[in-house]
């Protein structure tokens, strides 16, 4: 299955956080109890002192500390809790531990993380310091599917901010947090609506040789655009056009899918104007999806 989403009920979300929890707070606000798309039902921390736990309790969401006594013990308890609480999606938000394949493999595709750099650049720690030392003019944040590496999984969504003269790591951190508080909920909405998924297995059979090869050769940051266009064509019941759309040969539906896929990640007046010029049916379908993602219930 390419994606289990959308579900025919609100998705049950768990958030893992080790510290401050401002991303958790943004997720709690975006996915409160009773939200038809998804609701945060559980917050777990490896750190009993984490302010994140208090933030969850302040909103009457179950919040449990599983003090770190080694990876195996933590993962066994966390997996059991996720099962008991019937959790559908796990969101890492400032969770400072690496999860092993025992955890990551069964949750692949339903386990996200947010990292404050434009991955695949600057994985790991001390990101802002390294970005400044390298003299970058731009940085950003990435929501990605978690795989077995550290900050290596397929990208779901990225946001960018400039690096300005005089910036310090603290200034950059604050600028990026502001961005993340919108980016993470949006990425989760895309996932839950079935508009984002990691590259599926068996691309050759699904896309045909030429399109599969083109997709595999794309840089990691460009793949999510193609995957969103694929997702849109699925939602529009035009999945047979995906391979030719990737090659730019699927006419108005292909153009509509790529324009909308772009606009889902960030608004762009020129692309919106171009969308207006497409045939009525394509334009209507594209606008309906954009409205769904942009104005959450
Ligand atoms: C964020 O910068 C996030 O990108 C990274 O850890 C930080 C967590 O901050 N993974 P907070 O705890 O959500 O405030």
PDB file of C-alpha atoms and ligand atoms in Angstrom:
ATOM      1  CA  UNK A   1       0.000   0.000   0.000  1.00  0.00           C
ATOM      2  CA  UNK A   2       1.391   3.406  -0.955  1.00  0.00           C
ATOM      3  CA  UNK A   3      -0.192   5.130   2.062  1.00  0.00           C
ATOM      4  CA  UNK A   4      -2.773   4.106   4.674  1.00  0.00           C
ATOM      5  CA  UNK A   5      -4.077   7.707   4.688  1.00  0.00           C
ATOM      6  CA  UNK A   6      -6.576   9.280   4.661  1.00  0.00           C
ATOM      7  CA  UNK A   7      -8.263   7.231   7.393  1.00  0.00           C
ATOM      8  CA  UNK A   8     -12.044   7.277   7.662  1.00  0.00           C
ATOM      9  CA  UNK A   9     -11.782   8.642  11.229  1.00  0.00           C
ATOM     10  CA  UNK A  10      -9.565  11.123  13.097  1.00  0.00           C
ATOM     11  CA  UNK A  11      -5.983   9.841  13.266  1.00  0.00           C
ATOM     12  CA  UNK A  12      -4.570   9.266  16.752  1.00  0.00           C
ATOM     13  CA  UNK A  13      -1.234  11.070  17.114  1.00  0.00           C
ATOM     14  CA  UNK A  14       1.561  10.557  19.652  1.00  0.00           C
ATOM     15  CA  UNK A  15       4.367  13.074  20.138  1.00  0.00           C
ATOM     16  CA  UNK A  16       7.793  12.211  21.591  1.00  0.00           C
ATOM     17  CA  UNK A  17       9.646  15.196  23.100  1.00  0.00           C
ATOM     18  CA  UNK A  18      12.714  15.451  25.347  1.00  0.00           C
ATOM     19  CA  UNK A  19      12.695  19.127  26.298  1.00  0.00           C
ATOM     20  CA  UNK A  20      11.109  22.513  25.877  1.00  0.00           C
ATOM     21  CA  UNK A  21       8.252  21.384  23.633  1.00  0.00           C
ATOM     22  CA  UNK A  22       7.367  24.433  21.555  1.00  0.00           C
ATOM     23  CA  UNK A  23       6.808  22.220  18.502  1.00  0.00           C
ATOM     24  CA  UNK A  24       4.676  19.973  20.656  1.00  0.00           C
ATOM     25  CA  UNK A  25       2.622  23.018  21.634  1.00  0.00           C
ATOM     26  CA  UNK A  26       2.069  23.872  17.954  1.00  0.00           C
ATOM     27  CA  UNK A  27       0.953  20.293  17.293  1.00  0.00           C
ATOM     28  CA  UNK A  28      -1.372  20.308  20.307  1.00  0.00           C
ATOM     29  CA  UNK A  29      -2.993  23.484  18.981  1.00  0.00           C
ATOM     30  CA  UNK A  30      -3.296  22.179  15.421  1.00  0.00           C
ATOM     31  CA  UNK A  31      -4.612  18.742  16.437  1.00  0.00           C
ATOM     32  CA  UNK A  32      -6.769  19.175  19.538  1.00  0.00           C
ATOM     33  CA  UNK A  33      -9.240  16.576  20.715  1.00  0.00           C
ATOM     34  CA  UNK A  34     -12.235  16.468  18.413  1.00  0.00           C
ATOM     35  CA  UNK A  35     -10.322  17.629  15.343  1.00  0.00           C
ATOM     36  CA  UNK A  36     -11.722  15.538  12.451  1.00  0.00           C
ATOM     37  CA  UNK A  37      -8.354  14.994  10.749  1.00  0.00           C
ATOM     38  CA  UNK A  38      -6.323  13.992  13.781  1.00  0.00           C
ATOM     39  CA  UNK A  39      -5.870  14.510  17.508  1.00  0.00           C
ATOM     40  CA  UNK A  40      -2.851  14.276  19.795  1.00  0.00           C
ATOM     41  CA  UNK A  41      -3.732  11.563  22.306  1.00  0.00           C
ATOM     42  CA  UNK A  42      -0.368  10.802  23.911  1.00  0.00           C
ATOM     43  CA  UNK A  43       2.903  12.572  24.714  1.00  0.00           C
ATOM     44  CA  UNK A  44       5.963  10.572  25.744  1.00  0.00           C
ATOM     45  CA  UNK A  45       9.290  11.805  27.040  1.00  0.00           C
ATOM     46  CA  UNK A  46      12.542  10.127  27.958  1.00  0.00           C
ATOM     47  CA  UNK A  47      13.078  13.045  30.354  1.00  0.00           C
ATOM     48  CA  UNK A  48      10.792  13.310  33.406  1.00  0.00           C
ATOM     49  CA  UNK A  49      11.749  17.013  33.759  1.00  0.00           C
ATOM     50  CA  UNK A  50      10.756  17.958  30.222  1.00  0.00           C
ATOM     51  CA  UNK A  51       8.548  21.091  30.105  1.00  0.00           C
ATOM     52  CA  UNK A  52       6.881  19.344  27.146  1.00  0.00           C
ATOM     53  CA  UNK A  53       5.071  17.043  29.595  1.00  0.00           C
ATOM     54  CA  UNK A  54       3.547  20.033  31.403  1.00  0.00           C
ATOM     55  CA  UNK A  55       2.426  21.578  28.136  1.00  0.00           C
ATOM     56  CA  UNK A  56       0.513  18.402  27.280  1.00  0.00           C
ATOM     57  CA  UNK A  57      -1.035  18.086  30.727  1.00  0.00           C
ATOM     58  CA  UNK A  58      -2.046  21.740  30.519  1.00  0.00           C
ATOM     59  CA  UNK A  59      -4.212  20.725  27.581  1.00  0.00           C
ATOM     60  CA  UNK A  60      -5.491  17.556  29.247  1.00  0.00           C
ATOM     61  CA  UNK A  61      -3.520  15.239  26.983  1.00  0.00           C
ATOM     62  CA  UNK A  62      -2.018  12.111  28.521  1.00  0.00           C
ATOM     63  CA  UNK A  63       1.704  12.729  29.113  1.00  0.00           C
ATOM     64  CA  UNK A  64       4.048  10.039  30.389  1.00  0.00           C
ATOM     65  CA  UNK A  65       7.737  10.000  31.217  1.00  0.00           C
ATOM     66  CA  UNK A  66       9.629   6.835  30.378  1.00  0.00           C
ATOM     67  CA  UNK A  67      12.972   7.612  32.060  1.00  0.00           C
ATOM     68  CA  UNK A  68      15.836   6.423  29.903  1.00  0.00           C
ATOM     69  CA  UNK A  69      17.178   3.070  31.034  1.00  0.00           C
ATOM     70  CA  UNK A  70      18.593   2.117  27.685  1.00  0.00           C
ATOM     71  CA  UNK A  71      17.179   1.973  24.182  1.00  0.00           C
ATOM     72  CA  UNK A  72      15.761  -1.529  24.352  1.00  0.00           C
ATOM     73  CA  UNK A  73      13.748  -0.840  27.523  1.00  0.00           C
ATOM     74  CA  UNK A  74      12.450   2.530  26.299  1.00  0.00           C
ATOM     75  CA  UNK A  75      11.406   1.190  22.919  1.00  0.00           C
ATOM     76  CA  UNK A  76       9.661  -1.867  24.359  1.00  0.00           C
ATOM     77  CA  UNK A  77       7.588   0.297  26.707  1.00  0.00           C
ATOM     78  CA  UNK A  78       6.882   2.919  24.049  1.00  0.00           C
ATOM     79  CA  UNK A  79       5.810   0.319  21.477  1.00  0.00           C
ATOM     80  CA  UNK A  80       3.451  -1.261  24.009  1.00  0.00           C
ATOM     81  CA  UNK A  81       1.901   2.114  24.872  1.00  0.00           C
ATOM     82  CA  UNK A  82       1.424   3.041  21.216  1.00  0.00           C
ATOM     83  CA  UNK A  83      -0.346  -0.253  20.685  1.00  0.00           C
ATOM     84  CA  UNK A  84      -2.541   0.163  23.778  1.00  0.00           C
ATOM     85  CA  UNK A  85      -3.529   3.732  22.878  1.00  0.00           C
ATOM     86  CA  UNK A  86      -4.196   2.716  19.246  1.00  0.00           C
ATOM     87  CA  UNK A  87      -1.833   5.364  17.923  1.00  0.00           C
ATOM     88  CA  UNK A  88      -1.671   5.835  14.131  1.00  0.00           C
ATOM     89  CA  UNK A  89       1.196   8.323  13.766  1.00  0.00           C
ATOM     90  CA  UNK A  90       4.271   9.167  15.874  1.00  0.00           C
ATOM     91  CA  UNK A  91       5.768  12.661  15.701  1.00  0.00           C
ATOM     92  CA  UNK A  92       9.244  13.315  17.083  1.00  0.00           C
ATOM     93  CA  UNK A  93       9.511  16.926  18.251  1.00  0.00           C
ATOM     94  CA  UNK A  94      12.841  17.683  19.878  1.00  0.00           C
ATOM     95  CA  UNK A  95      13.238  14.026  20.837  1.00  0.00           C
ATOM     96  CA  UNK A  96      16.941  13.645  21.540  1.00  0.00           C
ATOM     97  CA  UNK A  97      17.348   9.857  21.233  1.00  0.00           C
ATOM     98  CA  UNK A  98      18.052   7.715  18.220  1.00  0.00           C
ATOM     99  CA  UNK A  99      15.484   4.968  17.667  1.00  0.00           C
ATOM    100  CA  UNK A 100      16.591   1.503  16.566  1.00  0.00           C
ATOM    101  CA  UNK A 101      15.267  -0.525  13.612  1.00  0.00           C
ATOM    102  CA  UNK A 102      13.102  -2.456  16.093  1.00  0.00           C
ATOM    103  CA  UNK A 103      11.062   0.730  16.464  1.00  0.00           C
ATOM    104  CA  UNK A 104      11.609   2.469  13.147  1.00  0.00           C
ATOM    105  CA  UNK A 105      10.901  -0.384  10.738  1.00  0.00           C
ATOM    106  CA  UNK A 106       7.322  -1.168  11.846  1.00  0.00           C
ATOM    107  CA  UNK A 107       6.510   2.565  12.015  1.00  0.00           C
ATOM    108  CA  UNK A 108       8.146   3.556   8.734  1.00  0.00           C
ATOM    109  CA  UNK A 109       5.864   5.950   6.811  1.00  0.00           C
ATOM    110  CA  UNK A 110       3.962   6.890   9.988  1.00  0.00           C
ATOM    111  CA  UNK A 111       6.923   8.242  11.990  1.00  0.00           C
ATOM    112  CA  UNK A 112       8.056  11.849  11.377  1.00  0.00           C
ATOM    113  CA  UNK A 113      10.774  14.105  12.739  1.00  0.00           C
ATOM    114  CA  UNK A 114      11.533  17.800  12.431  1.00  0.00           C
ATOM    115  CA  UNK A 115      15.123  18.962  12.061  1.00  0.00           C
ATOM    116  CA  UNK A 116      16.303  22.588  11.943  1.00  0.00           C
ATOM    117  CA  UNK A 117      18.310  22.479   8.709  1.00  0.00           C
ATOM    118  CA  UNK A 118      17.749  22.025   4.999  1.00  0.00           C
ATOM    119  CA  UNK A 119      18.466  18.301   5.001  1.00  0.00           C
ATOM    120  CA  UNK A 120      20.391  16.482   3.680  1.00  0.00           C
ATOM    121  CA  UNK A 121      22.717  19.341   4.728  1.00  0.00           C
ATOM    122  CA  UNK A 122      23.621  19.692   8.397  1.00  0.00           C
ATOM    123  CA  UNK A 123      22.212  16.580  10.047  1.00  0.00           C
ATOM    124  CA  UNK A 124      23.014  16.087  13.736  1.00  0.00           C
ATOM    125  CA  UNK A 125      23.620  18.655  16.473  1.00  0.00           C
ATOM    126  CA  UNK A 126      24.878  22.289  16.753  1.00  0.00           C
ATOM    127  CA  UNK A 127      23.235  23.017  13.413  1.00  0.00           C
ATOM    128  CA  UNK A 128      22.961  26.819  13.632  1.00  0.00           C
ATOM    129  CA  UNK A 129      26.578  27.242  14.703  1.00  0.00           C
ATOM    130  CA  UNK A 130      27.730  25.118  11.766  1.00  0.00           C
ATOM    131  CA  UNK A 131      25.461  26.975   9.316  1.00  0.00           C
ATOM    132  CA  UNK A 132      26.927  30.313  10.447  1.00  0.00           C
ATOM    133  CA  UNK A 133      30.515  29.045  10.353  1.00  0.00           C
ATOM    134  CA  UNK A 134      29.999  27.828   6.790  1.00  0.00           C
ATOM    135  CA  UNK A 135      28.768  31.289   5.738  1.00  0.00           C
ATOM    136  CA  UNK A 136      25.410  30.013   4.439  1.00  0.00           C
ATOM    137  CA  UNK A 137      23.017  32.700   3.183  1.00  0.00           C
ATOM    138  CA  UNK A 138      19.945  30.548   3.683  1.00  0.00           C
ATOM    139  CA  UNK A 139      18.845  27.845   6.078  1.00  0.00           C
ATOM    140  CA  UNK A 140      15.578  26.145   6.958  1.00  0.00           C
ATOM    141  CA  UNK A 141      13.815  23.254   8.599  1.00  0.00           C
ATOM    142  CA  UNK A 142      12.843  19.840   7.350  1.00  0.00           C
ATOM    143  CA  UNK A 143      10.051  17.471   8.282  1.00  0.00           C
ATOM    144  CA  UNK A 144      11.085  13.995   7.211  1.00  0.00           C
ATOM    145  CA  UNK A 145      10.053  10.375   7.486  1.00  0.00           C
ATOM    146  CA  UNK A 146      12.292   8.664  10.022  1.00  0.00           C
ATOM    147  CA  UNK A 147      14.427   5.798   8.786  1.00  0.00           C
ATOM    148  CA  UNK A 148      17.292   3.993  10.458  1.00  0.00           C
ATOM    149  CA  UNK A 149      19.871   6.780  10.087  1.00  0.00           C
ATOM    150  CA  UNK A 150      20.233  10.060  11.955  1.00  0.00           C
ATOM    151  CA  UNK A 151      18.212  12.734  10.080  1.00  0.00           C
ATOM    152  CA  UNK A 152      18.485  10.723   6.859  1.00  0.00           C
ATOM    153  CA  UNK A 153      14.927   9.650   5.990  1.00  0.00           C
ATOM    154  CA  UNK A 154      12.940  10.871   2.948  1.00  0.00           C
ATOM    155  CA  UNK A 155      11.993  14.540   3.098  1.00  0.00           C
ATOM    156  CA  UNK A 156       8.299  15.384   3.470  1.00  0.00           C
ATOM    157  CA  UNK A 157       8.351  19.182   3.607  1.00  0.00           C
ATOM    158  CA  UNK A 158      10.909  21.981   3.961  1.00  0.00           C
ATOM    159  CA  UNK A 159      10.713  25.661   4.792  1.00  0.00           C
ATOM    160  CA  UNK A 160      13.438  28.253   4.207  1.00  0.00           C
ATOM    161  CA  UNK A 161      14.588  31.409   5.988  1.00  0.00           C
ATOM    162  CA  UNK A 162      17.452  33.783   5.171  1.00  0.00           C
ATOM    163  CA  UNK A 163      20.621  34.007   7.226  1.00  0.00           C
ATOM    164  CA  UNK A 164      21.236  37.729   7.838  1.00  0.00           C
ATOM    165  CA  UNK A 165      24.354  39.690   8.768  1.00  0.00           C
ATOM    166  CA  UNK A 166      24.857  39.701  12.515  1.00  0.00           C
ATOM    167  CA  UNK A 167      22.786  36.549  13.115  1.00  0.00           C
ATOM    168  CA  UNK A 168      23.809  34.435  16.079  1.00  0.00           C
ATOM    169  CA  UNK A 169      22.876  30.789  16.694  1.00  0.00           C
ATOM    170  CA  UNK A 170      20.202  32.038  19.120  1.00  0.00           C
ATOM    171  CA  UNK A 171      18.669  34.405  16.575  1.00  0.00           C
ATOM    172  CA  UNK A 172      18.633  31.691  13.926  1.00  0.00           C
ATOM    173  CA  UNK A 173      17.089  29.222  16.323  1.00  0.00           C
ATOM    174  CA  UNK A 174      14.250  31.605  17.161  1.00  0.00           C
ATOM    175  CA  UNK A 175      13.663  32.400  13.477  1.00  0.00           C
ATOM    176  CA  UNK A 176      13.491  28.716  12.631  1.00  0.00           C
ATOM    177  CA  UNK A 177      11.241  27.827  15.544  1.00  0.00           C
ATOM    178  CA  UNK A 178       8.746  30.370  14.268  1.00  0.00           C
ATOM    179  CA  UNK A 179       8.833  28.640  10.887  1.00  0.00           C
ATOM    180  CA  UNK A 180       8.643  25.152  12.404  1.00  0.00           C
ATOM    181  CA  UNK A 181       5.479  25.909  14.340  1.00  0.00           C
ATOM    182  CA  UNK A 182       3.651  26.253  11.016  1.00  0.00           C
ATOM    183  CA  UNK A 183       5.680  23.761   9.017  1.00  0.00           C
ATOM    184  CA  UNK A 184       5.220  20.723  11.261  1.00  0.00           C
ATOM    185  CA  UNK A 185       1.404  20.915  11.512  1.00  0.00           C
ATOM    186  CA  UNK A 186       1.222  21.452   7.764  1.00  0.00           C
ATOM    187  CA  UNK A 187       3.409  18.425   7.089  1.00  0.00           C
ATOM    188  CA  UNK A 188       1.186  16.332   9.362  1.00  0.00           C
ATOM    189  CA  UNK A 189      -1.920  17.549   7.523  1.00  0.00           C
ATOM    190  CA  UNK A 190      -0.344  16.510   4.210  1.00  0.00           C
ATOM    191  CA  UNK A 191       0.437  13.066   5.632  1.00  0.00           C
ATOM    192  CA  UNK A 192      -3.043  12.562   7.108  1.00  0.00           C
ATOM    193  CA  UNK A 193      -4.762  13.677   3.908  1.00  0.00           C
ATOM    194  CA  UNK A 194      -2.760  11.109   1.920  1.00  0.00           C
ATOM    195  CA  UNK A 195      -0.870  13.894   0.132  1.00  0.00           C
ATOM    196  CA  UNK A 196       2.591  12.868   1.306  1.00  0.00           C
ATOM    197  CA  UNK A 197       4.264   9.488   1.506  1.00  0.00           C
ATOM    198  CA  UNK A 198       7.809   8.149   1.307  1.00  0.00           C
ATOM    199  CA  UNK A 199       8.979   6.814  -2.077  1.00  0.00           C
ATOM    200  CA  UNK A 200       7.031   3.567  -2.544  1.00  0.00           C
ATOM    201  CA  UNK A 201       8.668   0.175  -3.158  1.00  0.00           C
ATOM    202  CA  UNK A 202       8.590  -1.182  -6.694  1.00  0.00           C
ATOM    203  CA  UNK A 203       8.898   2.150  -8.505  1.00  0.00           C
ATOM    204  CA  UNK A 204       9.737   0.442 -11.776  1.00  0.00           C
ATOM    205  CA  UNK A 205       6.435  -1.405 -11.909  1.00  0.00           C
ATOM    206  CA  UNK A 206       4.467   1.609 -10.723  1.00  0.00           C
ATOM    207  CA  UNK A 207       6.009   4.274 -12.940  1.00  0.00           C
ATOM    208  CA  UNK A 208       7.657   2.545 -15.872  1.00  0.00           C
ATOM    209  CA  UNK A 209      11.374   2.506 -16.518  1.00  0.00           C
ATOM    210  CA  UNK A 210      11.921   6.025 -17.810  1.00  0.00           C
ATOM    211  CA  UNK A 211       9.947   7.800 -15.077  1.00  0.00           C
ATOM    212  CA  UNK A 212      11.341   5.536 -12.332  1.00  0.00           C
ATOM    213  CA  UNK A 213      14.877   6.324 -13.439  1.00  0.00           C
ATOM    214  CA  UNK A 214      14.127  10.047 -13.579  1.00  0.00           C
ATOM    215  CA  UNK A 215      12.648   9.956 -10.060  1.00  0.00           C
ATOM    216  CA  UNK A 216      15.518   7.948  -8.616  1.00  0.00           C
ATOM    217  CA  UNK A 217      18.011  10.434 -10.024  1.00  0.00           C
ATOM    218  CA  UNK A 218      16.339  13.474  -8.437  1.00  0.00           C
ATOM    219  CA  UNK A 219      18.108  15.232  -5.551  1.00  0.00           C
ATOM    220  CA  UNK A 220      16.486  14.379  -2.170  1.00  0.00           C
ATOM    221  CA  UNK A 221      14.985  17.880  -1.882  1.00  0.00           C
ATOM    222  CA  UNK A 222      13.129  17.592  -5.195  1.00  0.00           C
ATOM    223  CA  UNK A 223      11.569  14.188  -4.616  1.00  0.00           C
ATOM    224  CA  UNK A 224       8.767  15.436  -2.299  1.00  0.00           C
ATOM    225  CA  UNK A 225       7.378  17.639  -5.099  1.00  0.00           C
ATOM    226  CA  UNK A 226       7.066  14.631  -7.405  1.00  0.00           C
ATOM    227  CA  UNK A 227       5.570  12.520  -4.623  1.00  0.00           C
ATOM    228  CA  UNK A 228       2.963  15.216  -3.906  1.00  0.00           C
ATOM    229  CA  UNK A 229       2.082  15.394  -7.612  1.00  0.00           C
ATOM    230  CA  UNK A 230       1.731  11.582  -7.527  1.00  0.00           C
ATOM    231  CA  UNK A 231      -0.479  11.818  -4.437  1.00  0.00           C
ATOM    232  CA  UNK A 232      -2.694  14.424  -6.095  1.00  0.00           C
ATOM    233  CA  UNK A 233      -3.161  12.304  -9.202  1.00  0.00           C
ATOM    234  CA  UNK A 234      -4.149   9.391  -6.913  1.00  0.00           C
ATOM    235  CA  UNK A 235      -6.677  11.567  -5.093  1.00  0.00           C
ATOM    236  CA  UNK A 236      -8.054  12.682  -8.474  1.00  0.00           C
ATOM    237  CA  UNK A 237      -8.239   9.034  -9.618  1.00  0.00           C
ATOM    238  CA  UNK A 238      -5.730   9.701 -12.389  1.00  0.00           C
ATOM    239  CA  UNK A 239      -2.959   7.478 -11.061  1.00  0.00           C
ATOM    240  CA  UNK A 240      -2.388   5.921 -14.476  1.00  0.00           C
ATOM    241  CA  UNK A 241      -0.953   9.309 -15.514  1.00  0.00           C
ATOM    242  CA  UNK A 242       1.781   9.445 -12.845  1.00  0.00           C
ATOM    243  CA  UNK A 243       4.634   8.070 -14.971  1.00  0.00           C
ATOM    244  CA  UNK A 244       3.854  10.344 -17.913  1.00  0.00           C
ATOM    245  CA  UNK A 245       3.281  13.319 -15.581  1.00  0.00           C
ATOM    246  CA  UNK A 246       6.803  12.827 -14.179  1.00  0.00           C
ATOM    247  CA  UNK A 247       8.075  13.056 -17.750  1.00  0.00           C
ATOM    248  CA  UNK A 248       5.998  16.162 -18.462  1.00  0.00           C
ATOM    249  CA  UNK A 249       3.705  14.333 -20.889  1.00  0.00           C
ATOM    250  CA  UNK A 250       0.394  14.131 -19.034  1.00  0.00           C
ATOM    251  CA  UNK A 251      -1.278  17.289 -20.341  1.00  0.00           C
ATOM    252  CA  UNK A 252      -3.456  19.448 -18.138  1.00  0.00           C
ATOM    253  CA  UNK A 253      -3.812  16.904 -15.311  1.00  0.00           C
ATOM    254  CA  UNK A 254      -0.052  16.553 -15.073  1.00  0.00           C
ATOM    255  CA  UNK A 255       0.468  20.309 -15.087  1.00  0.00           C
ATOM    256  CA  UNK A 256      -2.294  20.781 -12.533  1.00  0.00           C
ATOM    257  CA  UNK A 257      -0.748  18.140 -10.281  1.00  0.00           C
ATOM    258  CA  UNK A 258       2.696  19.753 -10.368  1.00  0.00           C
ATOM    259  CA  UNK A 259       1.384  23.294  -9.925  1.00  0.00           C
ATOM    260  CA  UNK A 260      -0.779  22.242  -6.988  1.00  0.00           C
ATOM    261  CA  UNK A 261       2.060  20.138  -5.548  1.00  0.00           C
ATOM    262  CA  UNK A 262       4.234  23.246  -5.568  1.00  0.00           C
ATOM    263  CA  UNK A 263       1.541  25.439  -4.064  1.00  0.00           C
ATOM    264  CA  UNK A 264       0.922  22.911  -1.289  1.00  0.00           C
ATOM    265  CA  UNK A 265       4.457  23.556  -0.047  1.00  0.00           C
ATOM    266  CA  UNK A 266       4.241  27.345  -0.273  1.00  0.00           C
ATOM    267  CA  UNK A 267       2.258  29.998  -2.062  1.00  0.00           C
ATOM    268  CA  UNK A 268       3.557  31.468  -5.286  1.00  0.00           C
ATOM    269  CA  UNK A 269       1.473  34.067  -7.149  1.00  0.00           C
ATOM    270  CA  UNK A 270       2.846  33.148 -10.586  1.00  0.00           C
ATOM    271  CA  UNK A 271       2.006  29.465 -10.153  1.00  0.00           C
ATOM    272  CA  UNK A 272      -1.439  30.300  -8.816  1.00  0.00           C
ATOM    273  CA  UNK A 273      -2.092  32.452 -11.881  1.00  0.00           C
ATOM    274  CA  UNK A 274      -0.962  29.602 -14.123  1.00  0.00           C
ATOM    275  CA  UNK A 275      -3.331  27.228 -12.361  1.00  0.00           C
ATOM    276  CA  UNK A 276      -6.183  29.619 -13.166  1.00  0.00           C
ATOM    277  CA  UNK A 277      -5.450  29.087 -16.846  1.00  0.00           C
ATOM    278  CA  UNK A 278      -5.992  25.297 -16.714  1.00  0.00           C
ATOM    279  CA  UNK A 279      -9.254  23.613 -17.749  1.00  0.00           C
ATOM    280  CA  UNK A 280     -12.091  24.148 -15.302  1.00  0.00           C
ATOM    281  CA  UNK A 281     -12.178  20.562 -13.957  1.00  0.00           C
ATOM    282  CA  UNK A 282      -8.449  20.432 -13.194  1.00  0.00           C
ATOM    283  CA  UNK A 283      -8.475  23.873 -11.639  1.00  0.00           C
ATOM    284  CA  UNK A 284     -11.450  23.034  -9.419  1.00  0.00           C
ATOM    285  CA  UNK A 285      -9.880  19.820  -8.143  1.00  0.00           C
ATOM    286  CA  UNK A 286      -6.573  21.585  -7.457  1.00  0.00           C
ATOM    287  CA  UNK A 287      -8.236  24.465  -5.642  1.00  0.00           C
ATOM    288  CA  UNK A 288     -10.280  22.093  -3.495  1.00  0.00           C
ATOM    289  CA  UNK A 289      -7.134  20.321  -2.258  1.00  0.00           C
ATOM    290  CA  UNK A 290      -5.303  23.586  -1.656  1.00  0.00           C
ATOM    291  CA  UNK A 291      -8.197  24.924   0.395  1.00  0.00           C
ATOM    292  CA  UNK A 292      -8.244  21.725   2.463  1.00  0.00           C
ATOM    293  CA  UNK A 293      -4.565  22.003   3.402  1.00  0.00           C
ATOM    294  CA  UNK A 294      -4.434  25.772   3.799  1.00  0.00           C
ATOM    295  CA  UNK A 295      -7.489  26.256   5.984  1.00  0.00           C
ATOM    296  CA  UNK A 296      -7.480  23.350   8.417  1.00  0.00           C
ATOM    297  CA  UNK A 297     -10.703  22.538  10.184  1.00  0.00           C
TER     298      UNK A 297
HETATM  299  C1  LIG B   1      13.597  22.139  17.187  1.00  0.00           C
HETATM  300  O1  LIG B   1      14.529  23.038  16.698  1.00  0.00           O
HETATM  301  C2  LIG B   1      13.516  20.957  16.277  1.00  0.00           C
HETATM  302  O2  LIG B   1      13.793  21.265  14.945  1.00  0.00           O
HETATM  303  C3  LIG B   1      14.603  20.058  16.813  1.00  0.00           C
HETATM  304  O3  LIG B   1      14.594  20.248  18.198  1.00  0.00           O
HETATM  305  C4  LIG B   1      14.058  21.519  18.500  1.00  0.00           C
HETATM  306  C5  LIG B   1      12.940  21.280  19.438  1.00  0.00           C
HETATM  307  O4  LIG B   1      12.444  22.465  20.016  1.00  0.00           O
HETATM  308  N1  LIG B   1      14.381  18.693  16.416  1.00  0.00           N
HETATM  309  P1  LIG B   1      11.146  22.409  20.914  1.00  0.00           P
HETATM  310  O5  LIG B   1      11.407  21.458  22.063  1.00  0.00           O
HETATM  311  O6  LIG B   1      10.027  21.920  20.046  1.00  0.00           O
HETATM  312  O7  LIG B   1      10.903  23.798  21.388  1.00  0.00           O
END
